[in-house]
Short mmCIF file of N, CA and C in Angstrom, two decimals:
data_model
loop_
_atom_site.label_atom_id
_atom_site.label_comp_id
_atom_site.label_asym_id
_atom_site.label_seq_id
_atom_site.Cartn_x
_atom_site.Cartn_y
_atom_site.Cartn_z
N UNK A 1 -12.92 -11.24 -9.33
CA UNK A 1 -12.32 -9.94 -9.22
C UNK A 1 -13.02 -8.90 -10.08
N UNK A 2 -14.14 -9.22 -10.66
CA UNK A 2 -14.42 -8.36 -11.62
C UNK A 2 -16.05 -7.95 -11.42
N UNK A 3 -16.47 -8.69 -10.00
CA UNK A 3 -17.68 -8.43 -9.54
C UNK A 3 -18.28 -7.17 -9.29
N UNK A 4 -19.18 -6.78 -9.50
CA UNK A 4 -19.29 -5.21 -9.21
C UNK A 4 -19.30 -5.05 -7.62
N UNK A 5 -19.40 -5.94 -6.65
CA UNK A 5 -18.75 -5.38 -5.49
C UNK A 5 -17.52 -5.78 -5.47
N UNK A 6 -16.63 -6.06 -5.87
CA UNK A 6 -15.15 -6.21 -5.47
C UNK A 6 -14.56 -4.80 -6.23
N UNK A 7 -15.41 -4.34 -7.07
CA UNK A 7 -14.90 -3.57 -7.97
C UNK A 7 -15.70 -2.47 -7.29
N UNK A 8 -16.10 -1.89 -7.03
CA UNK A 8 -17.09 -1.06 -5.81
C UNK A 8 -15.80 -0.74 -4.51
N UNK A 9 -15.34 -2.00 -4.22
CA UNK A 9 -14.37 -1.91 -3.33
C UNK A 9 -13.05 -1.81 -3.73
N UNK A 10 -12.89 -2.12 -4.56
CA UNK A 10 -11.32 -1.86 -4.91
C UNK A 10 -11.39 0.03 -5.54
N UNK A 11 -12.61 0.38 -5.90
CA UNK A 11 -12.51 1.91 -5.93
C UNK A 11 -12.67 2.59 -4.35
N UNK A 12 -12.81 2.19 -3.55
CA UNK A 12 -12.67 2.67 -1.73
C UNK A 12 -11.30 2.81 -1.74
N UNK A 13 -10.59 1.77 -2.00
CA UNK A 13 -8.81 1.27 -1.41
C UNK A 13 -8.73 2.02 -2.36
N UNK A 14 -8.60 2.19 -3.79
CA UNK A 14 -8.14 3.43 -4.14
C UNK A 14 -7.84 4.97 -3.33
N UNK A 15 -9.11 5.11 -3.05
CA UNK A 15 -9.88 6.31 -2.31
C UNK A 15 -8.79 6.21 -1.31
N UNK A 16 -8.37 4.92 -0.06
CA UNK A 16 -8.29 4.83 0.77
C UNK A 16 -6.64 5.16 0.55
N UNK A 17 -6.13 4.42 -0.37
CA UNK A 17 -4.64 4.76 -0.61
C UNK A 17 -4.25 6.20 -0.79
N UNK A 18 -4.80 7.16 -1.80
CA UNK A 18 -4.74 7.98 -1.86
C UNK A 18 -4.71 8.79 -0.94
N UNK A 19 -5.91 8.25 0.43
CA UNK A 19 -5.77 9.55 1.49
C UNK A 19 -4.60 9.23 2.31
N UNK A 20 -4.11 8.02 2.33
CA UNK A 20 -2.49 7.87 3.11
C UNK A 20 -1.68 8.35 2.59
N UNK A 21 -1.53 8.62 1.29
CA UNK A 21 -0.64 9.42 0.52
C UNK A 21 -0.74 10.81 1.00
N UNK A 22 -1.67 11.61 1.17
CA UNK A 22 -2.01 12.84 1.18
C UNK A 22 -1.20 12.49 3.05
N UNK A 23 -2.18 11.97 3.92
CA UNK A 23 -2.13 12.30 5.04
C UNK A 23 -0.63 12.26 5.41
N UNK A 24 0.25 11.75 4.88
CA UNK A 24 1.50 10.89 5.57
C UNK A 24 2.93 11.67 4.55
N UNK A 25 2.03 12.50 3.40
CA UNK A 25 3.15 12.77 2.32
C UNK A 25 3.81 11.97 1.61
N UNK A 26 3.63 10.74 1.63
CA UNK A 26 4.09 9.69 0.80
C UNK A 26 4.06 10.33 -0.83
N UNK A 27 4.52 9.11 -1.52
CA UNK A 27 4.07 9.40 -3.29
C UNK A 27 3.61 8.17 -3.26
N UNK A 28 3.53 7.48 -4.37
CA UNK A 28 3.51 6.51 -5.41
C UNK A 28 4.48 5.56 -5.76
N UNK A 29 4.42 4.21 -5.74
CA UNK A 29 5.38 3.57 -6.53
C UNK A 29 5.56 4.51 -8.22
N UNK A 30 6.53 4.77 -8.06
CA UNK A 30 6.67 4.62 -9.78
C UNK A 30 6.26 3.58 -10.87
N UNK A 31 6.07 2.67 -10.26
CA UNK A 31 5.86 1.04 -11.37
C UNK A 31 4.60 1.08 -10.74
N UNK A 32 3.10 1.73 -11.64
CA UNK A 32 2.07 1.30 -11.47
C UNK A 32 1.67 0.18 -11.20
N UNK A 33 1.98 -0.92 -12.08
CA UNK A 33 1.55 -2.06 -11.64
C UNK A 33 2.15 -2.70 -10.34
N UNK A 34 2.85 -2.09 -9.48
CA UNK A 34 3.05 -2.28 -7.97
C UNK A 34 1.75 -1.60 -7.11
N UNK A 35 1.48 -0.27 -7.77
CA UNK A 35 0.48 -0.19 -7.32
C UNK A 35 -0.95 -0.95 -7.10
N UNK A 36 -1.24 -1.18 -8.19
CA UNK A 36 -2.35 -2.02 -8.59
C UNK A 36 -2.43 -3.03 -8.24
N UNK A 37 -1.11 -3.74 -7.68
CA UNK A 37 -0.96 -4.89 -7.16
C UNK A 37 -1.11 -4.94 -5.66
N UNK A 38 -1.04 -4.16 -4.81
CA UNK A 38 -1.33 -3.78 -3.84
C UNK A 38 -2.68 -3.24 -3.57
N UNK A 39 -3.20 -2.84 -4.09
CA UNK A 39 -4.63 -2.23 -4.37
C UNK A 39 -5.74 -3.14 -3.96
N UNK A 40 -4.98 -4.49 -5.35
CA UNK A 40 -5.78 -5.27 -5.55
C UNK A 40 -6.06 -6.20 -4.05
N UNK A 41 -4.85 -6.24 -3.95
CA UNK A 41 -4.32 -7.18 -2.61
C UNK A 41 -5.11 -7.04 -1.17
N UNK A 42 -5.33 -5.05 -1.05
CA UNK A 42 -5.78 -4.90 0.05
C UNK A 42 -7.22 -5.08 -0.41
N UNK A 43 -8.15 -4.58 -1.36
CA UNK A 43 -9.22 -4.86 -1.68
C UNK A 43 -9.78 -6.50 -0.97
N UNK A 44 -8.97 -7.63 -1.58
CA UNK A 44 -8.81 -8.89 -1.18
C UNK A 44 -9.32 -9.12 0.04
N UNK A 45 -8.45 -8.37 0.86
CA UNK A 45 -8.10 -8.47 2.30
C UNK A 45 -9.56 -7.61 3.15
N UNK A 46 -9.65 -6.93 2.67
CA UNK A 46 -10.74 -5.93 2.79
C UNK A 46 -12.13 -6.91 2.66
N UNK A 47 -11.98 -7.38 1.40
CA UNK A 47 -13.64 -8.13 1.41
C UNK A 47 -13.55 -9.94 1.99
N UNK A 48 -12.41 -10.32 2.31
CA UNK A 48 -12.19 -11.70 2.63
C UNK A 48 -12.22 -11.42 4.40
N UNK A 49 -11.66 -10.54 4.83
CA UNK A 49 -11.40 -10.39 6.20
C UNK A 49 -12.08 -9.17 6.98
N UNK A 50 -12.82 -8.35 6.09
CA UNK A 50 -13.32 -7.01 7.08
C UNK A 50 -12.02 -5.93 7.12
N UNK A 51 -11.13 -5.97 7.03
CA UNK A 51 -10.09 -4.95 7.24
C UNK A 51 -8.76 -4.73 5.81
N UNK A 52 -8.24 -3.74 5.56
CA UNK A 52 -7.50 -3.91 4.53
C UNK A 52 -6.05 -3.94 5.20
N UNK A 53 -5.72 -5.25 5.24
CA UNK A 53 -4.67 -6.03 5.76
C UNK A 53 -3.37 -5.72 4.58
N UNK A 54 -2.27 -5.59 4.97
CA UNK A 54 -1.30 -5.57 4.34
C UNK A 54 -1.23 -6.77 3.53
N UNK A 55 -1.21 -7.01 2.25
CA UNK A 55 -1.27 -8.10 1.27
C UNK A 55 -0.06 -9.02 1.20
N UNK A 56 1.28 -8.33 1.57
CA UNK A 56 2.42 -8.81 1.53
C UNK A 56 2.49 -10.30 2.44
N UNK A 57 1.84 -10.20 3.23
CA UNK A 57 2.00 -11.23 4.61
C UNK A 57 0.55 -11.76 5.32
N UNK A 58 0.32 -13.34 5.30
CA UNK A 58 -0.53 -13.95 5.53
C UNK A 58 -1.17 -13.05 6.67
N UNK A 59 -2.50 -13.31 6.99
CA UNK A 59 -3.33 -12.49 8.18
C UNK A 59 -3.50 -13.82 8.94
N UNK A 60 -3.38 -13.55 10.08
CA UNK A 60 -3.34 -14.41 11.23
C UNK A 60 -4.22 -14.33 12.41
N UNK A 61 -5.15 -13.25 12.19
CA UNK A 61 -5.76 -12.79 12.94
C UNK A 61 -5.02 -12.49 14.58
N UNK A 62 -4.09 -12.23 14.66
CA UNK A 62 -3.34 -11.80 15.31
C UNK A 62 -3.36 -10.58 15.85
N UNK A 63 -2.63 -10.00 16.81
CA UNK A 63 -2.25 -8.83 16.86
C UNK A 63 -1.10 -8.02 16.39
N UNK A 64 -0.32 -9.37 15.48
CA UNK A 64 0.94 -8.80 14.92
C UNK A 64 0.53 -8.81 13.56
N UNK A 65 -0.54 -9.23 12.96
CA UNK A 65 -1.24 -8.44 11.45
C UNK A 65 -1.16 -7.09 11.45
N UNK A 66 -0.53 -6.78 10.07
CA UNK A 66 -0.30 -5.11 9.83
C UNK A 66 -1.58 -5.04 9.30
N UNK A 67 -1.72 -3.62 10.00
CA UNK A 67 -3.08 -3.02 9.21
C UNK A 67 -2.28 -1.45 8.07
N UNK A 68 -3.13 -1.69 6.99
CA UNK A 68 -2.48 -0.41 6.20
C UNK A 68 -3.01 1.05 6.62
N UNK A 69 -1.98 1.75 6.60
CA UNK A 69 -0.35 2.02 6.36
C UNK A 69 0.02 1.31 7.56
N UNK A 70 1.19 0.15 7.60
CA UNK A 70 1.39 -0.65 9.04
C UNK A 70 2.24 0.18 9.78
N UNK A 71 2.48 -0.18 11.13
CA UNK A 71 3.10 0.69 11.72
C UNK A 71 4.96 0.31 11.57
N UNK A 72 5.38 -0.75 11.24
CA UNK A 72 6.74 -0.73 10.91
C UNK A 72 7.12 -0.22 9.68
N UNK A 73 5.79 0.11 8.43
CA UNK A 73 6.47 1.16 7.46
C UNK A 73 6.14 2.42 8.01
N UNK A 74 5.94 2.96 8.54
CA UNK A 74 5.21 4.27 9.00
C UNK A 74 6.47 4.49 10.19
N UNK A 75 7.26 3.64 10.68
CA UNK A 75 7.95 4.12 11.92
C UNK A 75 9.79 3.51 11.08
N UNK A 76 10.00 2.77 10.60
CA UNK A 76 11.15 2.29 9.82
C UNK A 76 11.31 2.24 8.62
N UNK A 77 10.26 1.57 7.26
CA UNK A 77 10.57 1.19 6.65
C UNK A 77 10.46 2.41 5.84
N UNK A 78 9.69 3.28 5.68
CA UNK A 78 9.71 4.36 4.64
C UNK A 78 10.60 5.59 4.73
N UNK A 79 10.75 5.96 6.39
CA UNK A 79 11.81 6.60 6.82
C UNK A 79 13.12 6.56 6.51
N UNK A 80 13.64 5.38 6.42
CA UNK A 80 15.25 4.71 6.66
C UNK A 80 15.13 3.79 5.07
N UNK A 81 14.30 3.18 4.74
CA UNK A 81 14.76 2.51 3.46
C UNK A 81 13.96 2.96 2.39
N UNK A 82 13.06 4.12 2.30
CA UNK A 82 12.07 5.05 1.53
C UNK A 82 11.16 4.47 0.84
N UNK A 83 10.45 3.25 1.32
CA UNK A 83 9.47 2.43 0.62
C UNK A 83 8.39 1.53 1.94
N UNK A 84 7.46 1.25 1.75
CA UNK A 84 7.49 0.22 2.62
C UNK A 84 7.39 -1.19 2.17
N UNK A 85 7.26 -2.34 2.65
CA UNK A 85 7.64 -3.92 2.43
C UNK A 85 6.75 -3.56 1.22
N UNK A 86 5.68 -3.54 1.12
CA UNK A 86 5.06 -3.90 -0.02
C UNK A 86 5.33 -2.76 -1.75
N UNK A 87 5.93 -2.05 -1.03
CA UNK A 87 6.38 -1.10 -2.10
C UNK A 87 5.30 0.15 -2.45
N UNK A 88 3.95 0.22 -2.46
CA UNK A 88 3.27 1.14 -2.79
C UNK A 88 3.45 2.48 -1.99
N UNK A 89 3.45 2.96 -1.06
CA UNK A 89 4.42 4.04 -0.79
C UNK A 89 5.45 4.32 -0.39
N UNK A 90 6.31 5.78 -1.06
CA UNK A 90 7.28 5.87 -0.87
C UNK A 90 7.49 7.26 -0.52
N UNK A 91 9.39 7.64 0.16
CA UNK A 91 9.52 8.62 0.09
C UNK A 91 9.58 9.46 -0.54
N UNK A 92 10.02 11.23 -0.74
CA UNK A 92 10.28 11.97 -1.88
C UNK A 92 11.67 11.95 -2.34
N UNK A 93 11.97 11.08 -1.20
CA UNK A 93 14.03 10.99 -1.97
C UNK A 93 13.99 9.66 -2.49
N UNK A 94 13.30 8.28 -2.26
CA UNK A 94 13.12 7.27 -3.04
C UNK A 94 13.08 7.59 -4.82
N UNK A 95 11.58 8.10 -4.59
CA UNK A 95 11.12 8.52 -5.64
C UNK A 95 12.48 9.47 -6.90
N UNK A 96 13.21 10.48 -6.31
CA UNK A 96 13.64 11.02 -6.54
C UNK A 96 15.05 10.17 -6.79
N UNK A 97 15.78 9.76 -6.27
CA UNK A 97 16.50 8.70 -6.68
C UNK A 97 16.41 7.86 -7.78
N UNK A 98 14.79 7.04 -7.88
CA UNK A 98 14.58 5.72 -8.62
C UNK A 98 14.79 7.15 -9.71
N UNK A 99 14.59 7.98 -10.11
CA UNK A 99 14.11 8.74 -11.48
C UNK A 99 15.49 9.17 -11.94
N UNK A 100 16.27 9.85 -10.83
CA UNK A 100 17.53 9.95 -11.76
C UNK A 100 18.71 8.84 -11.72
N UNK A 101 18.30 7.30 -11.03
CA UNK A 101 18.75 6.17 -11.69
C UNK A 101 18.58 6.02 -13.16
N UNK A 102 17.16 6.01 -13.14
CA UNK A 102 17.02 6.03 -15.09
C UNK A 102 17.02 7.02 -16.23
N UNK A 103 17.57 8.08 -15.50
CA UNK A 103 18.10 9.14 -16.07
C UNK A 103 19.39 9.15 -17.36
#
């Protein structure tokens, strides 16, 4: 994990997360290290498989492999429960919630 191409690539999925954020309006987990954990995950997926596969759930080479942002967080899960399965993006009322929980 600390190869200079895995690390080459895990700064893309950065890149790459970020522009789903922008494109889709998402935020951020609040708990960085959800982020990073996901990051890392799709990076994984990215240099083991060619594609940055949702980390949460084995790849099967299937057609029911989520590709990130998948389409059941993008159509249910971030909409209706403000996160998706893997947690790295969320809504602005998630977000807004988790903060004045720990308020």
């Amino acid at each position: 994990m600390n190869s200079p191409e895995f690390l080459s690539e895990l700064q893309k999925t950065k890149q790459f997360t970020d522009k789903v954020i922008q494109q889709f309006g998402f935020f951020y987990n609040p708990d960085s290290e959800v982020n990073e954990s996901i990051q890392l995950g799709l990076t994984r997926h990215k240099m083991l498989h060619g594609k940055r596969y949702c980390p949460c759930f084995f790849v099967t080479h299937t057609k029911e492999d989520r590709l990130c942002p998948c389409k059941p967080a993008l159509a249910h899960e971030i909409p209706h429960e403000g996160h998706c399965h893997c947690g790295i993006y969320c809504s602005k009322e998630f977000i807004e919630a988790s903060l004045s929980s720990k308020a």
